mmCIF file of C-alpha atoms in Angstrom:
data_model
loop_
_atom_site.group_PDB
_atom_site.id
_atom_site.type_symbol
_atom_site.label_atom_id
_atom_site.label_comp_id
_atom_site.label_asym_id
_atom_site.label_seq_id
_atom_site.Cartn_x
_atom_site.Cartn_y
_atom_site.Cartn_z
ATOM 1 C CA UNK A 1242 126.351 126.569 101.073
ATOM 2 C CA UNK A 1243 128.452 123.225 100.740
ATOM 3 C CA UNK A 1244 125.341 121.579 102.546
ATOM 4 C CA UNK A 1245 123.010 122.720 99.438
ATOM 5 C CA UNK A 1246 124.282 119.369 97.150
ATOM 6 C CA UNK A 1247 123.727 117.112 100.011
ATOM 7 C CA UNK A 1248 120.262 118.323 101.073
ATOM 8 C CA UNK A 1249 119.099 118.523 97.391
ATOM 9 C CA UNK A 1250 120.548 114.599 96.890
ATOM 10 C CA UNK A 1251 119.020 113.477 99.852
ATOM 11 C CA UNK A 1252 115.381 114.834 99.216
ATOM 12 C CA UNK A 1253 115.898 113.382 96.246
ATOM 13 C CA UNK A 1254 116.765 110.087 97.257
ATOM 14 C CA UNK A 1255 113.491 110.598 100.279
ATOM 15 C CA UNK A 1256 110.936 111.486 97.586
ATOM 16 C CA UNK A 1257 112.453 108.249 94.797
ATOM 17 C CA UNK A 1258 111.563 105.949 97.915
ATOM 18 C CA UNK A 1259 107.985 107.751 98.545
ATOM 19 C CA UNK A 1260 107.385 107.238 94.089
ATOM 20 C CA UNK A 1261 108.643 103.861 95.123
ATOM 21 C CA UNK A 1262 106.545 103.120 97.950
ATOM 22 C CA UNK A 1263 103.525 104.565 96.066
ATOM 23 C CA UNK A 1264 104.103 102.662 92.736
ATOM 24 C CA UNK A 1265 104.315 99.481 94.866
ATOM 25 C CA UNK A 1266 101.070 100.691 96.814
ATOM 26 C CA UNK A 1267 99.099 100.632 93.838
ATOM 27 C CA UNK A 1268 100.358 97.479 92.022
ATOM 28 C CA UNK A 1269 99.093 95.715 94.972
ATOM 29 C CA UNK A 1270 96.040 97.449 95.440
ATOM 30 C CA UNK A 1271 95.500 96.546 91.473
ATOM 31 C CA UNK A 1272 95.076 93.247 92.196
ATOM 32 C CA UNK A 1273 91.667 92.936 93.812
ATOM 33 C CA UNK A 1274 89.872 94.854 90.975
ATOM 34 C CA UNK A 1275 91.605 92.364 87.909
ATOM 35 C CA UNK A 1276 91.233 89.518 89.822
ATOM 36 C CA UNK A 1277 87.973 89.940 90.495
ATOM 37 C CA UNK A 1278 87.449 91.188 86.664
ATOM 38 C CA UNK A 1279 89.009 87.960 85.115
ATOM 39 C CA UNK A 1280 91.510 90.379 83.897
ATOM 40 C CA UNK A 1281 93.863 87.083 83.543
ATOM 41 C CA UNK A 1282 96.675 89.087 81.293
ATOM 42 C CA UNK A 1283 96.774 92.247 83.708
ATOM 43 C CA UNK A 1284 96.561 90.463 86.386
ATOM 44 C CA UNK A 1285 100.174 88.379 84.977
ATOM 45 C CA UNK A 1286 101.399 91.581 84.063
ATOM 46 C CA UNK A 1287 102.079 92.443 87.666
ATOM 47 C CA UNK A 1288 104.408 89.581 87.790
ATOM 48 C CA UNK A 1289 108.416 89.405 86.531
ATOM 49 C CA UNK A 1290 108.130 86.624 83.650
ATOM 50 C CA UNK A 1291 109.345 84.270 86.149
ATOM 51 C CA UNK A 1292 107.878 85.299 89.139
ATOM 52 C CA UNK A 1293 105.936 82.993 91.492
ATOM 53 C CA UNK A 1294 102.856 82.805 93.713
ATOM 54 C CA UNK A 1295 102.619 80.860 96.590
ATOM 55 C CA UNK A 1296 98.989 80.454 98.197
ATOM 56 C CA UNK A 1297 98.575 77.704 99.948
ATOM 57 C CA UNK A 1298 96.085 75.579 97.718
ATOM 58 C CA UNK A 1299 98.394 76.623 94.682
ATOM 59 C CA UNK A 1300 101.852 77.007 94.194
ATOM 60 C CA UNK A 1301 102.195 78.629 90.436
ATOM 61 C CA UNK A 1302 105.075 79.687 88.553
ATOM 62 C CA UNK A 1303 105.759 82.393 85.750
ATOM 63 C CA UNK A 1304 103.087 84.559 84.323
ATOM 64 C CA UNK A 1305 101.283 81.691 82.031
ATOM 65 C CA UNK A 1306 100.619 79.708 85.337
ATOM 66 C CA UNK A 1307 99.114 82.971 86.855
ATOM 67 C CA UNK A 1308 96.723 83.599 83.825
ATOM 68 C CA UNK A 1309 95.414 80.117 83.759
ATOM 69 C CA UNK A 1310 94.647 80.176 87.308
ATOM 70 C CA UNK A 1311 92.512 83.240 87.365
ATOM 71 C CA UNK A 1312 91.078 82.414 83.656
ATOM 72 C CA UNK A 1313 90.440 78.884 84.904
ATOM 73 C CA UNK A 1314 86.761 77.289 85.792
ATOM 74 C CA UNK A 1315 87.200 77.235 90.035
ATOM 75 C CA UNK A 1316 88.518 80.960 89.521
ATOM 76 C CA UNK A 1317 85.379 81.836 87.050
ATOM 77 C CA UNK A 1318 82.795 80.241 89.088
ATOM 78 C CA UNK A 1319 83.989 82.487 91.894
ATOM 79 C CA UNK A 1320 83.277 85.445 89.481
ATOM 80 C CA UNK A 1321 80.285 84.332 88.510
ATOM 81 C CA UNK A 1322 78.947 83.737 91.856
ATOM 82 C CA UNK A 1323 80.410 86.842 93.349
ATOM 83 C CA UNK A 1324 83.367 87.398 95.027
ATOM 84 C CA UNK A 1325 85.515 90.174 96.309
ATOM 85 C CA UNK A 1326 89.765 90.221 96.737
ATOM 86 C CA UNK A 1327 90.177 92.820 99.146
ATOM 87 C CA UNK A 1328 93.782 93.702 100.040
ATOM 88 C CA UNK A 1329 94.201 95.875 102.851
ATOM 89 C CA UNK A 1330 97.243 98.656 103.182
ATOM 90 C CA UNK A 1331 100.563 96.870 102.796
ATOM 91 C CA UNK A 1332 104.324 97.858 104.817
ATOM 92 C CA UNK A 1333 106.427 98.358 102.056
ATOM 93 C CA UNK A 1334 110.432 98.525 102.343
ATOM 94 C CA UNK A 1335 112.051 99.905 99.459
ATOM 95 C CA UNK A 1336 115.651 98.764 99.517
ATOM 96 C CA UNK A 1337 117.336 100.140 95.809
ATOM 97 C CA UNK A 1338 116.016 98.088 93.265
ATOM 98 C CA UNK A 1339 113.693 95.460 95.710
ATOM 99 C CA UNK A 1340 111.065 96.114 97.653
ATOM 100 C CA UNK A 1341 109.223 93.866 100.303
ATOM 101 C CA UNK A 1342 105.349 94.284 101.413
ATOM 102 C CA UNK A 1343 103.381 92.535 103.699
ATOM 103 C CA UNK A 1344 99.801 92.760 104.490
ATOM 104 C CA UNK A 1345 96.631 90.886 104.957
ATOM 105 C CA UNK A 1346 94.149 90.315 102.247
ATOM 106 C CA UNK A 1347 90.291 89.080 102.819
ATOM 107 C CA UNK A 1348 88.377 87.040 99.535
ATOM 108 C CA UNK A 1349 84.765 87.141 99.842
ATOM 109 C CA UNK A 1350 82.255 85.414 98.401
ATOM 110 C CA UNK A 1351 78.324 86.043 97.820
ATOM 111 C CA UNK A 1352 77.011 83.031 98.934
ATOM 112 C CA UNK A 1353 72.617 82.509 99.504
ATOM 113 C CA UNK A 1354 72.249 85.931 99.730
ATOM 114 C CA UNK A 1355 74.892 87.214 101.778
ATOM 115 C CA UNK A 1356 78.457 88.271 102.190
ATOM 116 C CA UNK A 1357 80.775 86.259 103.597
ATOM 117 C CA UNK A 1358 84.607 85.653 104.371
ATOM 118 C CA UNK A 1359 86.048 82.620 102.458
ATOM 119 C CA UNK A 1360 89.126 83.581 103.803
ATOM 120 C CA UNK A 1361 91.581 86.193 105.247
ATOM 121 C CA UNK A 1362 95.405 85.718 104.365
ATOM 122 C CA UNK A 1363 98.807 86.974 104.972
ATOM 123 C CA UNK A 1364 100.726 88.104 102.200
ATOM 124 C CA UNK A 1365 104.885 88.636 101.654
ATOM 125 C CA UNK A 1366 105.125 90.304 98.157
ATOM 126 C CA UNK A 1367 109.018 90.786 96.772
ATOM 127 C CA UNK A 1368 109.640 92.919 94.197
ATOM 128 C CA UNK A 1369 112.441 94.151 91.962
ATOM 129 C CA UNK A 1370 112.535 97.028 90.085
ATOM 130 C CA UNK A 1371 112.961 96.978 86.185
ATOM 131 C CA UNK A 1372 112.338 98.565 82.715
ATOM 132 C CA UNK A 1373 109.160 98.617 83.426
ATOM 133 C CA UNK A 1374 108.596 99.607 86.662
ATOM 134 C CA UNK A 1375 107.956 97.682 90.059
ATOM 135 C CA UNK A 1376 107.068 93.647 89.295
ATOM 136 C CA UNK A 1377 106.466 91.105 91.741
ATOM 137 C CA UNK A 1378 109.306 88.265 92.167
ATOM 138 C CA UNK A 1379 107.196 86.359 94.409
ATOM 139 C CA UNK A 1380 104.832 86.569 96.664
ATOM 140 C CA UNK A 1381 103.793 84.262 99.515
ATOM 141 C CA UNK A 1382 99.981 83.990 101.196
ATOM 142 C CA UNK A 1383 99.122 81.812 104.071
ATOM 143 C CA UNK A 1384 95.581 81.480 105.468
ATOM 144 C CA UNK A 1385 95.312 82.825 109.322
ATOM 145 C CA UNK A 1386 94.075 79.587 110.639
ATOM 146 C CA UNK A 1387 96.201 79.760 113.312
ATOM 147 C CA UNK A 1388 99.037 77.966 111.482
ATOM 148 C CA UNK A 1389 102.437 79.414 112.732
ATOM 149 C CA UNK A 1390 104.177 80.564 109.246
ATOM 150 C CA UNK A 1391 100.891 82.950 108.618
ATOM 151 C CA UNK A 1392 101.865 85.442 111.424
ATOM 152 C CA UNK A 1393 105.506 84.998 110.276
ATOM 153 C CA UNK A 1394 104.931 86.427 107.376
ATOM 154 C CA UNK A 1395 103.473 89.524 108.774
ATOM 155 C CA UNK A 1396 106.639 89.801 110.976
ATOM 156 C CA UNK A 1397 109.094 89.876 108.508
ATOM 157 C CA UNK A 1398 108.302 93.486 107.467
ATOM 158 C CA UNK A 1399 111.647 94.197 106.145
ATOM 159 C CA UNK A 1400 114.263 92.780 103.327
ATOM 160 C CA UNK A 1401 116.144 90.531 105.008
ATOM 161 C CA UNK A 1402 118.590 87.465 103.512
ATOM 162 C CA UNK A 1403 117.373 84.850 105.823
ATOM 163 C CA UNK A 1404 113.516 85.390 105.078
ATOM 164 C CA UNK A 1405 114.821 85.596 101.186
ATOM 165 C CA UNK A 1406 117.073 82.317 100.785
ATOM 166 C CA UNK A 1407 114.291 80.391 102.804
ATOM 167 C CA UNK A 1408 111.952 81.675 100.553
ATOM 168 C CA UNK A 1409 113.719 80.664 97.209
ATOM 169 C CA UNK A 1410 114.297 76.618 98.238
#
């Protein structure tokens, strides 16, 4: 019977990481639908207030940054043409209060009459845990053009302090 406490306080703690994992899960997956809406606000919303976004034509920085870039013109004409964000399942690593999840993500674009792949990306999301749930403190995407930090970011899977400081310079 003195088991009972520990049991019950470690399914607890198993089933907090799978909420976690799941909240984090569909934050991410949120993105490709308000992106692709011009949902500018919601789409900042999924950032900390001083979060940052890292792509590599665009380095932006708190939530304001974030809205102007999808409410801007080169973001709207993609809209308006037709394009797709497409983010495909993402490792997440819930460590307490932060999180880490990497996966790919694919934008396409309707373009004379077809489908095609502007481009396919890796993508390092950190996230903390607040009042209101799971935010994003950064997140990194590189294009897979064969540059060597893309697959890097795939690699680093977990939280780790190296990855983290060399991230924050």
């Amino acid at each position: 019977m003195a088991e009972q406490p520990t049991e019950l306080a470690e399914l607890a703690a198993r089933l907090r990481r799978l909420e976690d994992q799941q909240e984090i899960a569909r934050l991410i997956a949120s993105y490709g639908p308000l992106v692709d809406s011009g949902s500018a606000d919601a789409v900042a919303d999924r950032w900390e207030p001083d979060g940052a976004y890292d792509v590599d034509e665009l380095s932006m920085s708190g939530r304001d940054e974030i809205t102007a870039m999808v409410a801007g013109p080169r973001h709207q004409s993609w809209i308006r043409g037709g394009c797709a964000h497409f983010l495909g399942p993402a490792h997440v690593t819930v460590e307490d209060d932060e999180a880490v999840a990497v996966g790919h993500s694919l934008m396409i674009v309707h373009r004379d009459g077809e489908f095609v792949v502007r481009r396919a990306t890796a993508n390092r999301w950190q996230l903390r845990r607040g009042p209101r749930g799971w935010r994003v403190t950064r997140r990194t995407s590189r294009v897979l053009d064969g540059r060597e930090e893309s697959p890097r970011l795939l690699a680093a899977l977990g939280i780790d302090e190296k990855h983290r400081s060399e991230e924050n310079r």
